[in-house]
mmCIF file of C-alpha atoms in Angstrom:
data_model
loop_
_atom_site.group_PDB
_atom_site.id
_atom_site.type_symbol
_atom_site.label_atom_id
_atom_site.label_comp_id
_atom_site.label_asym_id
_atom_site.label_seq_id
_atom_site.Cartn_x
_atom_site.Cartn_y
_atom_site.Cartn_z
ATOM 1 C CA MET A 1 -2.497 -9.100 -15.785
ATOM 2 C CA LEU A 2 -1.140 -6.634 -13.267
ATOM 3 C CA PRO A 3 2.229 -4.975 -13.959
ATOM 4 C CA SER A 4 4.902 -6.524 -11.730
ATOM 5 C CA GLN A 5 5.852 -3.121 -10.308
ATOM 6 C CA PHE A 6 2.352 -2.862 -8.814
ATOM 7 C CA LEU A 7 3.131 -5.874 -6.612
ATOM 8 C CA ALA A 8 6.468 -4.631 -5.246
ATOM 9 C CA PRO A 9 6.814 -4.074 -1.477
ATOM 10 C CA ILE A 10 5.563 -0.738 -0.153
ATOM 11 C CA PRO A 11 8.564 1.399 0.869
ATOM 12 C CA SER A 12 8.951 2.984 4.283
ATOM 13 C CA PRO A 13 7.544 6.528 4.354
ATOM 14 C CA PRO A 14 10.083 9.290 3.748
ATOM 15 C CA TYR A 15 10.933 12.002 6.266
ATOM 16 C CA GLU A 16 8.549 14.927 5.764
ATOM 17 C CA ASP A 17 9.336 18.486 6.834
ATOM 18 C CA TRP A 18 5.866 19.930 7.300
ATOM 19 C CA ASP A 19 7.261 23.269 8.498
ATOM 20 C CA SER A 20 8.672 23.843 5.027
ATOM 21 C CA VAL A 21 5.249 23.788 3.339
ATOM 22 C CA PRO A 22 4.141 27.277 2.220
ATOM 23 C CA PRO A 23 0.479 28.363 2.267
ATOM 24 C CA PRO A 24 -1.612 27.132 -0.665
ATOM 25 C CA ARG A 25 -1.562 28.969 -3.985
ATOM 26 C CA GLU A 26 -5.190 28.287 -4.833
ATOM 27 C CA CYS A 27 -5.511 27.427 -8.516
ATOM 28 C CA GLY A 28 -9.288 27.808 -8.710
ATOM 29 C CA GLU A 29 -9.897 24.307 -10.028
ATOM 30 C CA PRO A 30 -13.564 23.249 -9.780
ATOM 31 C CA LEU A 31 -15.007 20.378 -7.780
ATOM 32 C CA VAL A 32 -16.472 17.485 -9.749
ATOM 33 C CA ASP A 33 -18.058 14.114 -9.008
ATOM 34 C CA PRO A 34 -15.562 11.483 -10.263
ATOM 35 C CA THR A 35 -18.200 8.737 -10.284
ATOM 36 C CA LEU A 36 -19.896 10.531 -13.195
ATOM 37 C CA LEU A 37 -16.716 10.187 -15.263
ATOM 38 C CA SER A 38 -16.154 6.436 -14.994
ATOM 39 C CA PRO A 39 -18.381 3.435 -14.251
ATOM 40 C CA ARG A 40 -15.411 1.865 -12.477
ATOM 41 C CA LEU A 41 -15.547 4.488 -9.716
ATOM 42 C CA THR A 42 -18.209 4.122 -7.020
ATOM 43 C CA TYR A 43 -18.965 6.120 -3.876
ATOM 44 C CA GLY A 44 -20.060 4.605 -0.587
ATOM 45 C CA ALA A 45 -20.833 7.726 1.506
ATOM 46 C CA ALA A 46 -19.193 5.926 4.460
ATOM 47 C CA TYR A 47 -20.061 8.466 7.138
ATOM 48 C CA LEU A 48 -23.705 8.742 6.145
ATOM 49 C CA ARG A 49 -23.892 4.968 6.464
ATOM 50 C CA GLN A 50 -22.523 5.303 10.005
ATOM 51 C CA GLY A 51 -25.237 7.793 10.936
ATOM 52 C CA LEU A 52 -22.850 10.752 10.907
ATOM 53 C CA PRO A 53 -23.521 13.966 8.950
ATOM 54 C CA GLY A 54 -21.531 12.753 5.951
ATOM 55 C CA GLU A 55 -21.551 13.924 2.343
ATOM 56 C CA ALA A 56 -24.171 12.415 0.027
ATOM 57 C CA VAL A 57 -22.219 13.323 -3.125
ATOM 58 C CA CYS A 58 -18.587 12.522 -3.888
ATOM 59 C CA LEU A 59 -16.642 15.679 -4.776
ATOM 60 C CA VAL A 60 -12.952 16.152 -5.539
ATOM 61 C CA ARG A 61 -10.929 18.609 -7.590
ATOM 62 C CA GLN A 62 -11.089 18.094 -11.326
ATOM 63 C CA THR A 63 -7.496 16.876 -11.686
ATOM 64 C CA VAL A 64 -7.970 14.406 -8.815
ATOM 65 C CA ALA A 65 -11.087 13.058 -10.542
ATOM 66 C CA GLN A 66 -9.173 12.620 -13.789
ATOM 67 C CA LYS A 67 -6.359 10.801 -12.009
ATOM 68 C CA LEU A 68 -8.823 8.440 -10.347
ATOM 69 C CA CYS A 69 -10.253 7.630 -13.768
ATOM 70 C CA GLN A 70 -6.759 6.986 -15.106
ATOM 71 C CA ALA A 71 -6.049 4.652 -12.183
ATOM 72 C CA ALA A 72 -9.289 2.742 -12.723
ATOM 73 C CA GLU A 73 -8.472 2.203 -16.381
ATOM 74 C CA LYS A 74 -5.137 0.594 -15.448
ATOM 75 C CA LEU A 75 -6.908 -2.142 -13.502
ATOM 76 C CA PRO A 76 -7.823 -5.496 -15.069
ATOM 77 C CA GLN A 77 -11.429 -6.154 -16.024
ATOM 78 C CA GLY A 78 -13.614 -6.776 -13.002
ATOM 79 C CA TYR A 79 -11.633 -4.458 -10.735
ATOM 80 C CA GLY A 80 -12.810 -1.025 -9.630
ATOM 81 C CA ILE A 81 -12.222 1.776 -7.127
ATOM 82 C CA TYR A 82 -14.569 2.284 -4.186
ATOM 83 C CA ILE A 83 -14.493 5.725 -2.544
ATOM 84 C CA PHE A 84 -15.302 5.964 1.158
ATOM 85 C CA ASP A 85 -14.943 9.724 1.557
ATOM 86 C CA SER A 86 -13.789 12.760 -0.396
ATOM 87 C CA LEU A 87 -14.528 16.464 0.198
ATOM 88 C CA ARG A 88 -15.426 16.785 3.878
ATOM 89 C CA SER A 89 -17.156 19.720 5.548
ATOM 90 C CA LEU A 90 -16.085 21.074 8.928
ATOM 91 C CA LYS A 91 -19.378 19.774 10.323
ATOM 92 C CA VAL A 92 -18.454 16.221 9.350
ATOM 93 C CA GLN A 93 -14.867 16.739 10.516
ATOM 94 C CA LYS A 94 -16.114 17.838 13.946
ATOM 95 C CA ALA A 95 -18.346 14.772 14.253
ATOM 96 C CA LEU A 96 -15.405 12.502 13.395
ATOM 97 C CA TYR A 97 -13.065 14.338 15.757
ATOM 98 C CA ASP A 98 -15.488 14.197 18.679
ATOM 99 C CA GLN A 99 -16.188 10.516 18.026
ATOM 100 C CA TYR A 100 -12.524 9.554 17.912
ATOM 101 C CA ARG A 101 -11.673 11.672 20.955
ATOM 102 C CA LEU A 102 -14.147 9.676 23.034
ATOM 103 C CA THR A 103 -12.576 6.459 21.755
ATOM 104 C CA ALA A 104 -9.044 7.682 22.456
ATOM 105 C CA GLU A 105 -9.961 8.757 25.992
ATOM 106 C CA LYS A 106 -11.261 5.247 26.718
ATOM 107 C CA GLU A 107 -8.250 3.533 25.170
ATOM 108 C CA HIS A 108 -5.694 5.785 26.906
ATOM 109 C CA PRO A 109 -7.040 6.608 30.371
ATOM 110 C CA GLY A 110 -4.872 8.891 32.439
ATOM 111 C CA LEU A 111 -3.148 10.617 29.527
ATOM 112 C CA GLY A 112 -2.748 14.373 29.700
ATOM 113 C CA SER A 113 -4.566 16.628 27.248
ATOM 114 C CA GLN A 114 -1.478 17.318 25.102
ATOM 115 C CA GLU A 115 -0.551 13.645 24.838
ATOM 116 C CA LEU A 116 -4.120 12.776 23.899
ATOM 117 C CA ASP A 117 -4.186 15.547 21.295
ATOM 118 C CA ALA A 118 -1.026 14.124 19.709
ATOM 119 C CA ILE A 119 -2.602 10.657 19.392
ATOM 120 C CA ILE A 120 -5.778 12.070 17.860
ATOM 121 C CA ASP A 121 -3.880 14.339 15.463
ATOM 122 C CA GLU A 122 -2.183 11.356 13.817
ATOM 123 C CA PHE A 123 -5.521 10.162 12.452
ATOM 124 C CA VAL A 124 -8.134 12.943 12.650
ATOM 125 C CA ALA A 125 -7.491 16.616 11.908
ATOM 126 C CA LEU A 126 -8.890 19.354 14.098
ATOM 127 C CA PRO A 127 -12.228 20.693 12.738
ATOM 128 C CA VAL A 128 -10.942 24.236 12.270
ATOM 129 C CA LYS A 129 -10.820 26.554 9.283
ATOM 130 C CA ARG A 130 -7.125 27.153 8.582
ATOM 131 C CA LEU A 131 -6.530 28.994 5.342
ATOM 132 C CA ASP A 132 -2.738 28.639 5.602
ATOM 133 C CA LYS A 133 -2.857 24.956 6.621
ATOM 134 C CA PRO A 134 -6.194 23.495 5.496
ATOM 135 C CA SER A 135 -6.882 19.873 6.390
ATOM 136 C CA PRO A 136 -6.549 17.532 3.383
ATOM 137 C CA HIS A 137 -10.233 16.668 3.000
ATOM 138 C CA ALA A 138 -11.217 20.353 3.172
ATOM 139 C CA THR A 139 -9.258 21.092 -0.015
ATOM 140 C CA GLY A 140 -10.910 18.628 -2.388
ATOM 141 C CA GLY A 141 -7.503 17.083 -2.961
ATOM 142 C CA ALA A 142 -7.814 14.073 -0.636
ATOM 143 C CA VAL A 143 -9.798 10.901 -1.053
ATOM 144 C CA ASP A 144 -10.245 7.761 1.050
ATOM 145 C CA LEU A 145 -10.628 4.658 -1.088
ATOM 146 C CA THR A 146 -10.057 0.970 -1.671
ATOM 147 C CA LEU A 147 -10.150 -1.514 -4.542
ATOM 148 C CA THR A 148 -12.981 -3.840 -5.516
ATOM 149 C CA ARG A 149 -13.206 -7.011 -7.557
ATOM 150 C CA ASP A 150 -16.575 -7.976 -9.024
ATOM 151 C CA GLY A 151 -18.098 -5.270 -6.852
ATOM 152 C CA ARG A 152 -16.676 -6.533 -3.557
ATOM 153 C CA PRO A 153 -13.973 -4.643 -1.593
ATOM 154 C CA LEU A 154 -10.612 -6.382 -1.477
ATOM 155 C CA ASP A 155 -9.224 -7.462 1.889
ATOM 156 C CA MET A 156 -6.767 -4.821 3.120
ATOM 157 C CA GLY A 157 -6.090 -6.313 6.542
ATOM 158 C CA THR A 158 -8.167 -3.744 8.465
ATOM 159 C CA GLY A 159 -11.359 -1.856 7.830
ATOM 160 C CA PHE A 160 -11.621 1.783 6.812
ATOM 161 C CA ASP A 161 -10.868 4.232 9.658
ATOM 162 C CA ASP A 162 -9.202 1.529 11.738
ATOM 163 C CA PHE A 163 -6.941 3.814 13.738
ATOM 164 C CA THR A 164 -4.396 1.235 14.876
ATOM 165 C CA PRO A 165 -0.788 0.554 13.831
ATOM 166 C CA LEU A 166 -2.012 -2.314 11.636
ATOM 167 C CA ALA A 167 -3.652 0.298 9.394
ATOM 168 C CA TYR A 168 -0.299 1.941 8.603
ATOM 169 C CA THR A 169 0.167 1.549 4.864
ATOM 170 C CA ASN A 170 3.345 -0.542 5.057
ATOM 171 C CA ALA A 171 2.508 -2.294 8.348
ATOM 172 C CA LEU A 172 2.216 -5.651 6.609
ATOM 173 C CA GLU A 173 5.662 -5.269 5.062
ATOM 174 C CA SER A 174 7.593 -5.201 8.336
ATOM 175 C CA HIS A 175 5.405 -7.846 9.979
ATOM 176 C CA CYS A 176 2.616 -9.713 8.210
ATOM 177 C CA PRO A 177 0.446 -11.750 10.592
ATOM 178 C CA PRO A 178 -0.506 -15.203 9.282
ATOM 179 C CA GLY A 179 -3.517 -15.020 6.989
ATOM 180 C CA LEU A 180 -2.900 -11.444 5.834
ATOM 181 C CA GLU A 181 -0.599 -12.225 2.914
ATOM 182 C CA GLU A 182 -3.367 -11.482 0.414
ATOM 183 C CA ALA A 183 -4.133 -8.213 2.185
ATOM 184 C CA ARG A 184 -0.458 -7.256 1.893
ATOM 185 C CA GLN A 185 -0.609 -7.876 -1.854
ATOM 186 C CA ASN A 186 -3.796 -5.826 -2.134
ATOM 187 C CA ARG A 187 -2.239 -2.905 -0.288
ATOM 188 C CA ARG A 188 0.741 -3.055 -2.624
ATOM 189 C CA LEU A 189 -1.541 -2.932 -5.627
ATOM 190 C CA LEU A 190 -3.480 0.037 -4.259
ATOM 191 C CA TYR A 191 -0.328 1.935 -3.267
ATOM 192 C CA HIS A 192 1.540 1.513 -6.552
ATOM 193 C CA LEU A 193 -1.588 2.094 -8.650
ATOM 194 C CA MET A 194 -2.241 5.437 -6.976
ATOM 195 C CA ALA A 195 1.437 6.397 -7.158
ATOM 196 C CA SER A 196 1.428 5.659 -10.893
ATOM 197 C CA VAL A 197 -1.055 8.498 -11.470
ATOM 198 C CA GLY A 198 0.625 10.948 -9.095
ATOM 199 C CA LEU A 199 -1.371 10.510 -5.885
ATOM 200 C CA VAL A 200 0.524 10.368 -2.572
ATOM 201 C CA ASN A 201 -0.347 8.266 0.443
ATOM 202 C CA TYR A 202 -0.677 9.239 4.100
ATOM 203 C CA SER A 203 1.477 6.596 5.761
ATOM 204 C CA SER A 204 -0.784 6.070 8.811
ATOM 205 C CA GLU A 205 -3.806 5.169 6.653
ATOM 206 C CA TRP A 206 -3.669 2.667 3.799
ATOM 207 C CA TRP A 207 -6.872 4.171 2.341
ATOM 208 C CA HIS A 208 -5.857 7.866 2.189
ATOM 209 C CA TYR A 209 -4.466 9.353 -1.046
ATOM 210 C CA ALA A 210 -4.097 12.944 -2.151
ATOM 211 C CA TYR A 211 -2.939 15.391 -4.772
ATOM 212 C CA GLY A 212 -2.412 19.144 -4.738
ATOM 213 C CA GLU A 213 -2.660 19.608 -0.963
ATOM 214 C CA ARG A 214 -0.008 19.913 1.769
ATOM 215 C CA GLN A 215 1.284 16.343 1.855
ATOM 216 C CA TRP A 216 1.586 16.267 -1.910
ATOM 217 C CA ALA A 217 3.527 19.535 -1.597
ATOM 218 C CA VAL A 218 5.918 17.979 0.937
ATOM 219 C CA ARG A 219 6.579 15.025 -1.368
ATOM 220 C CA THR A 220 7.031 17.097 -4.524
ATOM 221 C CA GLY A 221 8.764 20.173 -3.119
ATOM 222 C CA ARG A 222 6.071 22.446 -4.537
ATOM 223 C CA ALA A 223 3.527 24.795 -3.009
ATOM 224 C CA PRO A 224 0.041 23.359 -2.460
ATOM 225 C CA ILE A 225 -2.305 24.295 -5.301
ATOM 226 C CA TYR A 226 -5.556 23.543 -3.460
ATOM 227 C CA GLY A 227 -6.718 25.700 -0.583
ATOM 228 C CA PHE A 228 -9.690 25.516 1.755
ATOM 229 C CA CYS A 229 -12.939 24.989 -0.165
ATOM 230 C CA PRO A 230 -15.763 27.404 0.801
ATOM 231 C CA GLU A 231 -18.170 24.460 0.488
ATOM 232 C CA CYS A 232 -16.569 23.008 3.634
ATOM 233 C CA ASP A 233 -17.300 25.969 5.892
ATOM 234 C CA PHE A 234 -19.825 25.654 8.701
ATOM 235 C CA GLU A 235 -21.812 28.587 7.344
ATOM 236 C CA THR A 236 -22.168 27.093 3.855
ATOM 237 C CA ASP A 237 -22.281 23.436 4.883
#
């Protein structure tokens, strides 16, 4: 049985003052493969499957891996956690950015460069090395994931990397189209499960959770403890 609090509505995202986030205070925590720690964690290498230069091995910071294991153990038998993406090199980030920019240009013809940049920035970070403001997936603190039952991904209402308003984490709370009631329940389960182990969600993406990086710092009022990972650099990619 699932705890009742895991099925509560997803709250509206809080106001976040990103300008207040100080530079990371790198803690030196190693990268590990969480799928080696629990049979209930699996990795799908989503971008490799799409033909992009994705990562063949799932890597996150050690504490993040431990928290994912804790989350998996809270699930009933038959349930698991499926990881789409974790540590992401700048090479992969550039491929994703370029791909989405082409899509955004087609969907929003006539927009100026700054307006287009703002749309893209909501979903895909610039592929640049910023030591003071590293992108979440370049720190090892962010992970894109979903839940499975008997090995099959649960319906979340949209696919992974669906960059539309329907993919906002609480989109199904304010308006749930007919037929997506089960997806709403699944999103609630994922959200509250991750929150129960200390992972925070990016409100524009139901699949994105993180710990130790800038968004976690905004939510907790602390300095980020994970900085840019050298493994993500173009030169060492």
